[in-house]
Amino acid sequence: MSDSKITNQNTRWHEPTIKREHREKLNEHKGKILWFTGLSGAGKSTLAHALEEQLHDYGARTYVLDGDNVRKGLCKDLGFSEQDRVENIRRIGEMSRIMMDAGLIVMTAFISPFRRDRRIVRELVETGDFIEIFCDAPLDVCESRDVKGLYEKARAGEIPEFTGISSPYETPENPELIVESGNSTVEECVDEIINFLKEKEIT
Ligand code: ADP
């Protein structure tokens, strides 16, 4: 048995007296995970940050977990093999869950191309806590934006298994919300998300 398993056997969950509901009451809004998914360049990061600015102005407590930033810290030991991608999403899911429990509206901006991985995070939390927002921008639009120059490199064969080019993107089957980030403005998409959050009485 590995050392980590022995250690786990000797740990015990400590039930906190201050719970999520108390923090939510103090914050005057619910904790949630808003999971942005879509191709590279679809607008996940842009929308998550623009939404955060608005929510912050309303006095909401928020945090954006951004793909590249996480890979520089929490997940810097991970690469892009299948096993590492799964572990990357698992850690982000756990981190999001903790932050939601802390009462925050957590926005995550990760391509997260595989349905199975998104389902893993969805199943980590209660029904209704995981809100999947599909940034639906067609590949040709994302490629023409090529924000980080990655499509050019992927087309040149310099990036193996690049989502949309040499690795699949599995479109969400039943996302809570779809924003047409390929042919709407950032403001229109953010308005749509804000309306959705109000409808669901999250903010
Ligand atoms: P991702 O995080 O999905 O890789 P980014 O947010 O980094 O994508 O880049 C999206 C690019 O598309 C930005 O340059 C942004 O200004 C532009 N853009 C144009 N319209 C939209 C929209 N409706 N939503 C989001 N981004 C948009």
XYZ file of N, CA, C and O and ligand atoms in Angstrom:
839
model
N 0.845 -1.214 0.000
C 0.000 0.000 0.000
C 0.872 1.253 0.000
O 1.883 1.294 0.705
N 0.475 2.241 -0.795
C 1.296 3.441 -0.865
C 1.134 4.272 0.410
O 0.146 4.133 1.132
N 2.125 5.114 0.679
C 2.086 5.980 1.868
C 0.823 6.824 1.886
O 0.215 7.028 2.924
N 0.431 7.303 0.671
C -0.714 8.214 0.633
C -1.992 7.501 1.086
O -2.841 8.082 1.741
N -2.107 6.207 0.749
C -3.312 5.467 1.166
C -3.332 5.304 2.688
O -4.370 5.425 3.319
N -2.154 5.020 3.275
C -2.079 4.858 4.734
C -2.506 6.171 5.391
O -3.310 6.189 6.312
N -1.993 7.294 4.855
C -2.321 8.600 5.418
C -3.826 8.830 5.330
O -4.457 9.277 6.274
N -4.433 8.487 4.159
C -5.866 8.688 3.979
C -6.678 7.931 5.024
O -7.692 8.408 5.491
N -6.224 6.726 5.350
C -6.958 5.925 6.334
C -6.992 6.612 7.692
O -7.892 6.403 8.484
N -5.986 7.427 7.933
C -5.898 8.067 9.242
C -6.454 9.486 9.258
O -6.203 10.241 10.177
N -7.199 9.838 8.220
C -7.792 11.181 8.208
C -9.291 11.070 8.490
O -9.905 10.027 8.249
N -9.845 12.148 8.994
C -11.270 12.136 9.345
C -11.863 13.471 8.901
O -11.254 14.522 9.104
N -13.021 13.423 8.274
C -13.669 14.644 7.808
C -14.099 15.469 9.021
O -14.742 14.965 9.937
N -13.733 16.742 9.046
C -14.145 17.624 10.143
C -15.328 18.453 9.663
O -15.204 19.234 8.742
N -16.466 18.248 10.259
C -17.677 18.962 9.835
C -17.614 20.415 10.321
O -17.571 20.668 11.527
N -17.564 21.379 9.396
C -17.463 22.777 9.839
C -18.791 23.298 10.389
O -19.853 22.832 9.984
N -18.709 24.236 11.305
C -19.951 24.837 11.830
C -20.420 25.947 10.896
O -21.611 26.162 10.722
N -19.476 26.654 10.312
C -19.845 27.675 9.320
C -19.881 26.983 7.969
O -18.871 26.481 7.493
N -21.047 26.942 7.385
C -21.237 26.188 6.142
C -21.496 27.133 4.974
O -21.680 28.332 5.168
N -21.568 26.519 3.834
C -21.813 27.278 2.598
C -23.030 28.196 2.725
O -22.992 29.354 2.341
N -24.116 27.660 3.295
C -25.350 28.465 3.375
C -25.135 29.742 4.181
O -25.724 30.780 3.888
N -24.279 29.666 5.216
C -24.007 30.868 6.026
C -23.239 31.895 5.204
O -23.509 33.089 5.272
N -22.286 31.407 4.433
C -21.484 32.332 3.602
C -22.358 32.942 2.522
O -22.237 34.121 2.211
N -23.231 32.122 1.966
C -24.122 32.626 0.909
C -25.047 33.716 1.457
O -25.332 34.704 0.784
N -25.473 33.527 2.699
C -26.366 34.519 3.319
C -25.612 35.841 3.475
O -26.119 36.916 3.159
N -24.380 35.725 3.935
C -23.538 36.917 4.125
C -23.286 37.612 2.775
O -23.329 38.835 2.665
N -23.049 36.825 1.749
C -22.740 37.361 0.415
C -23.971 37.890 -0.327
O -23.845 38.634 -1.287
N -25.128 37.402 0.112
C -26.402 37.726 -0.556
C -26.471 37.208 -1.991
O -27.074 37.813 -2.872
N -25.783 36.132 -2.253
C -25.949 35.404 -3.518
C -25.455 33.984 -3.310
O -24.788 33.697 -2.317
N -25.808 33.126 -4.252
C -25.410 31.728 -4.127
C -23.979 31.499 -4.611
O -23.465 32.292 -5.400
N -23.399 30.435 -4.161
C -22.139 29.977 -4.740
C -22.491 29.095 -5.933
O -23.464 28.356 -5.875
N -21.719 29.181 -6.994
C -21.998 28.374 -8.199
C -20.710 28.138 -8.963
O -19.732 28.882 -8.796
N -20.772 27.164 -9.844
C -19.676 26.964 -10.795
C -20.221 27.255 -12.190
O -21.169 26.588 -12.634
N -19.681 28.256 -12.831
C -20.056 28.549 -14.222
C -18.922 28.017 -15.087
O -17.810 28.575 -15.082
N -19.207 26.936 -15.766
C -18.152 26.213 -16.487
C -18.221 26.586 -17.974
O -19.085 26.097 -18.702
N -17.304 27.459 -18.407
C -17.276 27.857 -19.820
C -16.499 26.802 -20.595
O -15.375 26.450 -20.227
N -17.096 26.320 -21.652
C -16.397 25.348 -22.505
C -16.552 25.756 -23.967
O -17.522 26.423 -24.339
N -15.597 25.393 -24.766
C -15.619 25.735 -26.196
C -14.207 25.683 -26.750
O -13.225 25.527 -26.002
N -14.126 25.827 -28.056
C -12.824 25.764 -28.732
C -11.891 26.869 -28.246
O -12.346 27.878 -27.700
N -10.608 26.690 -28.502
C -9.649 27.762 -28.223
C -10.046 28.977 -29.075
O -10.315 28.839 -30.271
N -10.128 30.122 -28.453
C -10.507 31.331 -29.178
C -12.008 31.559 -29.263
O -12.468 32.544 -29.842
N -12.782 30.649 -28.653
C -14.249 30.797 -28.701
C -14.710 31.964 -27.827
O -15.806 32.480 -28.030
N -13.905 32.324 -26.839
C -14.268 33.477 -26.007
C -14.504 33.164 -24.540
O -15.032 33.996 -23.800
N -14.070 31.995 -24.101
C -14.309 31.578 -22.713
C -13.708 32.571 -21.716
O -14.372 33.051 -20.804
N -12.433 32.844 -21.928
C -11.699 33.739 -21.025
C -12.268 35.156 -21.056
O -12.530 35.760 -20.010
N -12.471 35.658 -22.251
C -12.992 37.015 -22.434
C -14.334 37.152 -21.723
O -14.567 38.115 -20.982
N -15.206 36.178 -21.933
C -16.545 36.254 -21.348
C -16.513 36.076 -19.836
O -17.205 36.797 -19.111
N -15.694 35.140 -19.365
C -15.615 34.909 -17.915
C -15.148 36.194 -17.213
O -15.714 36.602 -16.196
N -14.143 36.852 -17.783
C -13.621 38.068 -17.138
C -14.587 39.242 -17.280
O -14.750 40.025 -16.335
N -15.233 39.346 -18.430
C -16.193 40.449 -18.611
C -17.391 40.254 -17.674
O -17.886 41.214 -17.073
N -17.812 39.000 -17.530
C -18.909 38.699 -16.616
C -18.485 39.008 -15.178
O -19.236 39.596 -14.405
N -17.261 38.608 -14.844
C -16.776 38.863 -13.483
C -16.807 40.362 -13.167
O -17.206 40.766 -12.076
N -16.405 41.187 -14.130
C -16.417 42.638 -13.888
C -17.812 43.115 -13.526
O -17.994 43.892 -12.598
N -18.803 42.623 -14.270
C -20.190 43.037 -13.991
C -20.657 42.537 -12.636
O -21.247 43.274 -11.861
N -20.384 41.267 -12.365
C -20.823 40.692 -11.088
C -20.139 41.411 -9.924
O -20.745 41.667 -8.889
N -18.892 41.744 -10.118
C -18.126 42.450 -9.087
C -18.757 43.820 -8.816
O -18.901 44.227 -7.663
N -19.161 44.470 -9.876
C -19.839 45.767 -9.724
C -21.141 45.626 -8.934
O -21.528 46.541 -8.222
N -21.806 44.488 -9.090
C -23.041 44.255 -8.322
C -22.737 43.887 -6.863
O -23.645 43.679 -6.079
N -21.431 43.689 -6.543
C -21.065 43.332 -5.174
C -20.967 41.835 -4.949
O -20.927 41.373 -3.805
N -20.932 41.051 -6.027
C -20.833 39.590 -5.877
C -19.375 39.183 -5.650
O -18.452 39.864 -6.084
N -19.217 38.070 -4.951
C -17.863 37.534 -4.712
C -17.583 36.478 -5.784
O -18.346 35.525 -5.938
N -16.519 36.694 -6.501
C -16.277 35.907 -7.710
C -14.806 35.483 -7.810
O -13.937 36.039 -7.134
N -14.573 34.528 -8.687
C -13.191 34.188 -9.056
C -13.184 33.515 -10.422
O -14.084 32.720 -10.716
N -12.199 33.851 -11.240
C -12.046 33.180 -12.538
C -10.844 32.242 -12.477
O -9.734 32.672 -12.135
N -11.089 30.986 -12.786
C -9.992 30.028 -12.948
C -9.741 29.893 -14.444
O -10.616 29.448 -15.190
N -8.569 30.304 -14.844
C -8.255 30.382 -16.269
C -7.246 29.290 -16.641
O -6.290 29.059 -15.905
N -7.509 28.638 -17.774
C -6.700 27.488 -18.193
C -5.199 27.687 -18.072
O -4.507 26.933 -17.385
N -4.689 28.708 -18.726
C -3.241 28.901 -18.764
C -2.679 29.208 -17.371
O -1.609 28.722 -17.004
N -3.422 30.005 -16.599
C -2.945 30.360 -15.260
C -2.832 29.130 -14.368
O -1.849 28.978 -13.635
N -3.833 28.264 -14.443
C -3.823 27.063 -13.608
C -2.633 26.175 -13.965
O -1.993 25.580 -13.104
N -2.302 26.151 -15.246
C -1.184 25.299 -15.669
C 0.170 25.883 -15.256
O 1.195 25.224 -15.347
N 0.164 27.114 -14.820
C 1.423 27.706 -14.312
C 1.580 27.465 -12.810
O 2.641 27.726 -12.251
N 0.511 27.020 -12.150
C 0.585 26.832 -10.696
C 0.083 25.477 -10.269
O 0.802 24.476 -10.362
N -1.181 25.438 -9.891
C -1.809 24.214 -9.368
C -1.481 22.959 -10.199
O -1.259 21.896 -9.655
N -1.429 23.123 -11.510
C -1.251 21.949 -12.380
C 0.040 22.019 -13.186
O 0.121 21.446 -14.282
N 1.044 22.701 -12.648
C 2.253 22.877 -13.462
C 3.056 21.599 -13.649
O 3.925 21.527 -14.507
N 2.736 20.601 -12.844
C 3.424 19.320 -13.002
C 2.752 18.446 -14.062
O 3.218 17.344 -14.340
N 1.665 18.921 -14.650
C 0.929 18.090 -15.605
C 1.207 18.484 -17.053
O 1.376 19.670 -17.351
N 1.204 17.488 -17.921
C 1.367 17.743 -19.357
C 0.040 17.594 -20.068
O -1.022 17.862 -19.491
N 0.076 17.126 -21.319
C -1.148 17.051 -22.107
C -1.486 15.619 -22.534
O -2.275 15.410 -23.446
N -0.883 14.644 -21.841
C -1.264 13.256 -22.136
C -2.702 13.068 -21.656
O -3.208 13.871 -20.860
N -3.324 12.024 -22.115
C -4.722 11.762 -21.732
C -4.863 11.733 -20.206
O -5.742 12.367 -19.626
N -3.927 11.009 -19.565
C -3.974 10.861 -18.109
C -3.835 12.225 -17.416
O -4.558 12.543 -16.475
N -2.924 13.033 -17.931
C -2.677 14.345 -17.324
C -3.850 15.294 -17.560
O -4.182 16.103 -16.701
N -4.483 15.200 -18.719
C -5.645 16.065 -18.982
C -6.780 15.743 -18.018
O -7.460 16.635 -17.512
N -6.978 14.441 -17.774
C -8.035 14.029 -16.838
C -7.725 14.560 -15.444
O -8.586 15.106 -14.751
N -6.463 14.409 -15.043
C -6.056 14.884 -13.716
C -6.181 16.410 -13.615
O -6.593 16.943 -12.586
N -5.850 17.094 -14.703
C -5.978 18.561 -14.754
C -7.426 18.962 -14.450
O -7.695 19.793 -13.571
N -8.357 18.331 -15.143
C -9.783 18.663 -14.955
C -10.253 18.258 -13.558
O -11.015 18.972 -12.909
N -9.766 17.112 -13.101
C -10.174 16.667 -11.751
C -9.766 17.694 -10.694
O -10.562 18.098 -9.851
N -8.523 18.169 -10.789
C -8.051 19.161 -9.811
C -8.841 20.453 -9.908
O -9.210 21.056 -8.904
N -9.098 20.873 -11.138
C -9.854 22.118 -11.329
C -11.264 21.949 -10.759
O -11.797 22.849 -10.108
N -11.832 20.774 -10.984
C -13.170 20.490 -10.460
C -13.182 20.565 -8.938
O -14.047 21.205 -8.333
N -12.203 19.928 -8.312
C -12.134 19.935 -6.849
C -11.926 21.356 -6.333
O -12.526 21.774 -5.344
N -11.052 22.075 -7.012
C -10.769 23.457 -6.611
C -12.036 24.317 -6.749
O -12.362 25.102 -5.862
N -12.749 24.127 -7.838
C -13.989 24.884 -8.061
C -15.008 24.563 -6.978
O -15.717 25.434 -6.488
N -15.076 23.299 -6.624
C -16.036 22.870 -5.605
C -15.734 23.557 -4.268
O -16.638 24.047 -3.590
N -14.457 23.600 -3.921
C -14.062 24.241 -2.661
C -14.416 25.731 -2.703
O -14.958 26.291 -1.752
N -14.131 26.351 -3.838
C -14.401 27.793 -3.946
C -15.902 28.082 -3.918
O -16.341 29.070 -3.340
N -16.675 27.200 -4.521
C -18.134 27.368 -4.462
C -18.605 27.196 -3.026
O -19.456 27.952 -2.547
N -18.013 26.227 -2.320
C -18.364 26.010 -0.919
C -18.003 27.243 -0.082
O -18.655 27.543 0.921
N -16.989 27.952 -0.536
C -16.586 29.196 0.148
C -17.564 30.334 -0.185
O -17.413 31.442 0.300
N -18.541 30.042 -1.025
C -19.600 31.021 -1.309
C -19.370 31.830 -2.572
O -20.113 32.760 -2.852
N -18.351 31.468 -3.335
C -18.012 32.271 -4.515
C -18.775 31.805 -5.763
O -19.156 30.643 -5.871
N -18.933 32.734 -6.688
C -19.341 32.366 -8.044
C -18.023 32.135 -8.786
O -17.255 33.063 -9.016
N -17.774 30.872 -9.081
C -16.515 30.499 -9.726
C -16.750 30.360 -11.219
O -17.680 29.659 -11.634
N -15.933 31.044 -12.009
C -16.051 30.905 -13.464
C -14.799 30.205 -13.961
O -13.688 30.611 -13.612
N -14.974 29.143 -14.733
C -13.802 28.436 -15.223
C -13.745 28.558 -16.750
O -14.770 28.474 -17.416
N -12.561 28.783 -17.241
C -12.361 28.947 -18.689
C -11.348 27.909 -19.177
O -10.141 28.158 -19.202
N -11.875 26.732 -19.507
C -11.039 25.642 -20.009
C -11.715 25.050 -21.235
O -12.942 24.887 -21.226
N -10.924 24.687 -22.227
C -11.523 24.085 -23.422
C -12.390 22.894 -23.001
O -13.502 22.745 -23.450
N -11.827 22.087 -22.088
C -12.513 20.871 -21.580
C -13.295 20.186 -22.708
O -14.533 20.168 -22.698
N -12.567 19.624 -23.674
C -13.217 19.135 -24.904
C -14.015 17.841 -24.741
O -14.844 17.534 -25.586
N -13.757 17.104 -23.666
C -14.399 15.780 -23.578
C -15.591 15.772 -22.616
O -15.498 16.248 -21.485
N -16.702 15.231 -23.139
C -17.932 15.163 -22.333
C -17.688 14.436 -21.014
O -18.180 14.842 -19.975
N -16.910 13.378 -21.084
C -16.679 12.571 -19.880
C -16.055 13.424 -18.782
O -16.458 13.376 -17.620
N -15.088 14.265 -19.152
C -14.404 15.092 -18.143
C -15.353 16.128 -17.549
O -15.340 16.395 -16.350
N -16.168 16.726 -18.408
C -17.124 17.726 -17.896
C -18.136 17.053 -16.976
O -18.553 17.617 -15.973
N -18.491 15.801 -17.350
C -19.457 15.071 -16.505
C -18.860 14.762 -15.132
O -19.540 14.830 -14.112
N -17.556 14.471 -15.110
C -16.892 14.183 -13.828
C -17.076 15.368 -12.880
O -17.417 15.205 -11.714
N -16.878 16.580 -13.393
C -17.008 17.768 -12.540
C -18.477 17.969 -12.155
O -18.800 18.228 -10.997
N -19.367 17.823 -13.136
C -20.810 17.968 -12.851
C -21.223 17.049 -11.702
O -21.975 17.433 -10.812
N -20.687 15.826 -11.747
C -21.102 14.845 -10.741
C -20.432 15.046 -9.382
O -20.811 14.425 -8.401
N -19.432 15.919 -9.350
C -18.769 16.218 -8.071
C -19.663 17.050 -7.154
O -19.463 17.101 -5.959
N -20.624 17.765 -7.757
C -21.416 18.733 -6.991
C -22.913 18.415 -7.099
O -23.312 17.564 -7.887
N -23.701 19.097 -6.292
C -25.151 18.881 -6.305
C -25.753 19.325 -7.642
O -25.222 20.252 -8.282
N -26.884 18.737 -7.992
C -27.601 19.149 -9.208
C -27.904 20.647 -9.120
O -28.343 21.126 -8.081
N -27.617 21.356 -10.186
C -27.915 22.790 -10.216
C -26.720 23.665 -9.859
O -26.735 24.873 -10.090
N -25.675 23.043 -9.306
C -24.497 23.836 -8.921
C -23.504 24.003 -10.066
O -22.652 24.882 -10.046
N -23.582 23.108 -11.031
C -22.655 23.131 -12.170
C -23.418 23.670 -13.373
O -24.368 23.042 -13.855
N -23.025 24.843 -13.826
C -23.730 25.466 -14.951
C -22.786 25.494 -16.138
O -21.775 26.217 -16.138
N -23.115 24.662 -17.111
C -22.246 24.526 -18.277
C -22.643 25.585 -19.310
O -23.796 25.639 -19.737
N -21.703 26.432 -19.656
C -21.968 27.482 -20.649
C -21.128 27.173 -21.884
O -19.888 27.240 -21.836
N -21.826 26.813 -22.942
C -21.128 26.450 -24.180
C -20.901 27.715 -25.009
O -21.859 28.361 -25.440
N -19.638 28.063 -25.208
C -19.286 29.195 -26.074
C -19.240 28.642 -27.485
O -18.243 28.011 -27.892
N -20.318 28.856 -28.193
C -20.508 28.203 -29.485
C -20.007 29.108 -30.612
O -20.779 29.858 -31.205
N -18.727 28.997 -30.878
C -18.145 29.750 -32.000
C -17.575 28.730 -32.982
O -16.849 27.819 -32.578
N -17.911 28.849 -34.268
C -17.423 27.875 -35.247
C -15.890 27.902 -35.365
O -15.259 28.938 -35.117
N -15.383 26.742 -35.761
C -13.928 26.604 -35.872
C -13.312 27.690 -36.768
O -12.271 28.260 -36.430
N -13.959 27.988 -37.901
C -13.336 28.955 -38.821
C -13.239 30.348 -38.185
O -12.255 31.071 -38.394
N -14.222 30.688 -37.342
C -14.158 31.986 -36.650
C -13.005 31.962 -35.631
O -12.191 32.888 -35.564
N -12.949 30.887 -34.850
C -11.889 30.773 -33.835
C -10.515 30.818 -34.503
O -9.577 31.456 -34.024
N -10.429 30.121 -35.629
C -9.146 30.050 -36.323
C -8.777 31.410 -36.897
O -7.606 31.798 -36.878
N -9.759 32.143 -37.378
C -9.443 33.464 -37.948
C -9.035 34.439 -36.838
O -8.223 35.324 -37.049
N -9.596 34.245 -35.633
C -9.175 35.091 -34.507
C -7.741 34.748 -34.094
O -6.949 35.634 -33.822
N -7.487 33.478 -34.018
C -6.196 32.902 -33.599
C -5.466 33.778 -32.571
O -4.310 34.196 -32.785
N -6.171 34.015 -31.469
C -5.712 34.936 -30.421
C -4.264 34.678 -29.999
O -3.481 35.595 -29.816
N -3.936 33.413 -29.848
C -2.596 33.089 -29.326
C -1.682 32.498 -30.401
O -0.605 31.989 -30.088
N -2.134 32.525 -31.653
C -1.305 31.985 -32.739
C -1.197 30.474 -32.709
O -0.332 29.879 -33.364
N -2.096 29.844 -31.933
C -1.979 28.393 -31.749
C -2.492 27.597 -32.943
O -1.961 26.531 -33.255
N -3.524 28.141 -33.620
C -4.072 27.412 -34.774
C -3.022 27.320 -35.879
O -2.865 26.287 -36.518
N -2.319 28.417 -36.071
C -1.270 28.410 -37.104
C -0.231 27.338 -36.793
O 0.159 26.552 -37.666
N 0.167 27.298 -35.524
C 1.150 26.281 -35.119
C 0.567 24.877 -35.260
O 1.266 23.951 -35.694
N -0.711 24.720 -34.882
C -1.343 23.389 -34.962
C -1.434 22.935 -36.418
O -1.148 21.781 -36.743
N -1.812 23.872 -37.323
C -1.899 23.531 -38.753
C -0.530 23.147 -39.304
O -0.417 22.335 -40.213
N 0.508 23.771 -38.749
C 1.878 23.460 -39.201
C 2.394 22.172 -38.563
O 3.547 21.780 -38.772
N 1.534 21.561 -37.738
C 1.923 20.290 -37.104
C 2.839 20.469 -35.909
O 3.465 19.528 -35.437
N 2.901 21.711 -35.417
C 3.813 21.961 -34.286
C 3.175 21.676 -32.932
O 3.863 21.632 -31.914
N 1.835 21.565 -32.909
C 1.164 21.227 -31.643
C 0.352 19.956 -31.863
O -0.635 19.961 -32.603
N 0.802 18.846 -31.264
C 0.051 17.607 -31.450
C -1.266 17.657 -30.678
O -1.361 18.347 -29.650
N -2.253 16.968 -31.161
C -3.555 16.834 -30.492
C -4.145 18.176 -30.095
O -4.448 18.417 -28.937
N -4.246 19.063 -31.079
C -4.830 20.381 -30.814
C -6.339 20.321 -31.080
O -6.782 19.918 -32.165
N -7.109 20.715 -30.075
C -8.572 20.603 -30.159
C -9.119 21.337 -31.378
O -8.800 22.501 -31.595
N -9.924 20.637 -32.139
C -10.561 21.234 -33.323
C -9.769 20.939 -34.586
O -10.312 20.980 -35.688
N -8.473 20.674 -34.442
C -7.621 20.421 -35.615
C -7.234 18.937 -35.665
O -7.531 18.241 -36.617
N -6.591 18.481 -34.601
C -6.130 17.093 -34.606
C -6.632 16.327 -33.394
O -6.158 15.231 -33.100
N -7.543 16.922 -32.677
C -8.160 16.278 -31.526
C -9.603 16.787 -31.462
O -9.844 17.963 -31.758
N -10.532 15.914 -31.108
C -11.953 16.335 -31.213
C -12.394 17.282 -30.109
O -11.815 17.301 -29.023
N -13.425 18.066 -30.432
C -14.146 18.809 -29.394
C -15.548 18.219 -29.344
O -16.265 18.230 -30.349
N -15.909 17.683 -28.212
C -17.231 17.064 -28.071
C -18.231 18.116 -27.592
O -18.189 18.545 -26.437
N -19.091 18.518 -28.516
C -20.084 19.560 -28.236
C -20.987 19.149 -27.068
O -21.436 18.003 -27.030
N -21.229 20.066 -26.140
C -22.121 19.717 -25.019
C -23.507 19.300 -25.523
O -24.046 19.937 -26.435
N -24.058 18.232 -24.959
C -25.366 17.738 -25.404
C -26.507 18.477 -24.733
O -27.550 18.688 -25.309
N -26.267 18.882 -23.481
C -27.354 19.496 -22.722
C -26.837 20.604 -21.813
O -27.037 20.546 -20.596
N -26.165 21.591 -22.393
C -25.600 22.641 -21.521
C -26.719 23.503 -20.935
O -27.798 23.584 -21.532
N -26.463 24.117 -19.809
C -27.466 24.995 -19.206
C -27.676 26.227 -20.083
O -28.768 26.792 -20.133
N -26.606 26.634 -20.772
C -26.704 27.846 -21.590
C -25.744 27.766 -22.786
O -24.625 27.265 -22.650
N -26.231 28.257 -23.937
C -25.371 28.343 -25.123
C -25.260 29.816 -25.481
O -26.279 30.502 -25.595
N -24.040 30.322 -25.627
C -23.892 31.693 -26.124
C -23.196 31.637 -27.482
O -22.234 30.892 -27.666
N -23.710 32.408 -28.396
C -23.157 32.381 -29.750
C -22.004 33.367 -29.830
O -22.120 34.453 -30.416
N -20.902 32.955 -29.241
C -19.764 33.877 -29.104
C -19.007 34.073 -30.414
O -18.072 34.855 -30.477
N -19.449 33.356 -31.461
C -18.837 33.539 -32.779
C -19.459 34.678 -33.558
O -18.797 35.304 -34.385
N -20.739 34.943 -33.309
C -21.366 36.014 -34.089
C -22.231 36.968 -33.268
O -23.108 37.623 -33.798
N -21.955 37.032 -31.948
C -22.567 38.079 -31.114
C -21.417 38.869 -30.500
O -20.269 38.423 -30.522
N -21.772 40.010 -29.927
C -20.714 40.786 -29.269
C -20.509 40.245 -27.853
O -21.364 39.516 -27.324
N -19.402 40.651 -27.260
C -19.106 40.253 -25.878
C -20.246 40.747 -24.978
O -20.744 40.004 -24.115
N -20.674 41.991 -25.191
C -21.726 42.587 -24.349
C -23.023 41.770 -24.446
O -23.664 41.497 -23.431
N -23.374 41.354 -25.668
C -24.606 40.571 -25.831
C -24.513 39.236 -25.072
O -25.471 38.829 -24.413
N -23.357 38.608 -25.185
C -23.184 37.309 -24.518
C -23.242 37.489 -22.998
O -23.889 36.698 -22.298
N -22.569 38.521 -22.487
C -22.569 38.748 -21.038
C -23.994 39.038 -20.560
O -24.436 38.497 -19.535
N -24.735 39.851 -21.308
C -26.135 40.150 -20.941
C -26.954 38.872 -20.842
O -27.746 38.689 -19.925
N -26.727 37.988 -21.809
C -27.469 36.721 -21.810
C -27.173 35.911 -20.556
O -28.070 35.334 -19.940
N -25.900 35.894 -20.177
C -25.521 35.105 -18.992
C -26.107 35.757 -17.733
O -26.644 35.074 -16.859
N -26.022 37.071 -17.664
C -26.566 37.789 -16.492
C -28.072 37.506 -16.383
O -28.577 37.212 -15.297
N -28.782 37.566 -17.501
C -30.228 37.288 -17.481
C -30.509 35.877 -16.984
O -31.424 35.644 -16.197
N -29.698 34.956 -17.460
C -29.850 33.564 -17.026
C -29.656 33.455 -15.499
O -30.432 32.803 -14.808
N -28.621 34.111 -14.992
C -28.329 34.028 -13.547
C -29.469 34.644 -12.733
O -29.818 34.148 -11.663
N -30.036 35.730 -13.262
C -31.165 36.365 -12.561
C -32.382 35.447 -12.572
O -33.039 35.256 -11.557
N -32.659 34.878 -13.752
C -33.794 33.940 -13.875
C -33.694 32.807 -12.867
O -34.670 32.390 -12.274
N -32.479 32.303 -12.707
C -32.272 31.166 -11.794
C -32.068 31.633 -10.355
O -31.729 30.827 -9.483
N -32.206 32.940 -10.140
C -32.066 33.536 -8.797
C -30.724 33.226 -8.160
O -30.635 32.947 -6.962
N -29.686 33.241 -8.973
C -28.334 33.014 -8.457
C -27.756 34.341 -7.955
O -27.044 34.394 -6.967
N -28.084 35.406 -8.664
C -27.591 36.721 -8.211
C -28.787 37.646 -7.939
O -29.884 37.393 -8.392
P -10.733 31.294 -25.258
O -10.591 31.631 -23.809
O -12.023 30.575 -25.554
O -9.549 30.592 -25.831
P -10.365 34.113 -25.690
O -11.354 34.731 -24.763
O -8.932 34.044 -25.255
O -10.893 32.658 -26.091
O -10.404 34.857 -27.096
C -11.598 35.179 -27.750
C -11.342 36.338 -28.721
O -12.529 36.596 -29.456
C -10.967 37.619 -28.024
O -9.994 38.289 -28.808
C -12.291 38.393 -27.999
O -12.113 39.793 -27.981
C -12.934 37.958 -29.320
N -14.408 37.980 -29.309
C -15.183 38.540 -30.260
N -16.499 38.393 -29.998
C -16.568 37.708 -28.840
C -17.653 37.239 -28.042
N -18.932 37.427 -28.363
N -17.359 36.573 -26.899
C -16.069 36.360 -26.561
N -15.001 36.765 -27.263
C -15.232 37.440 -28.403
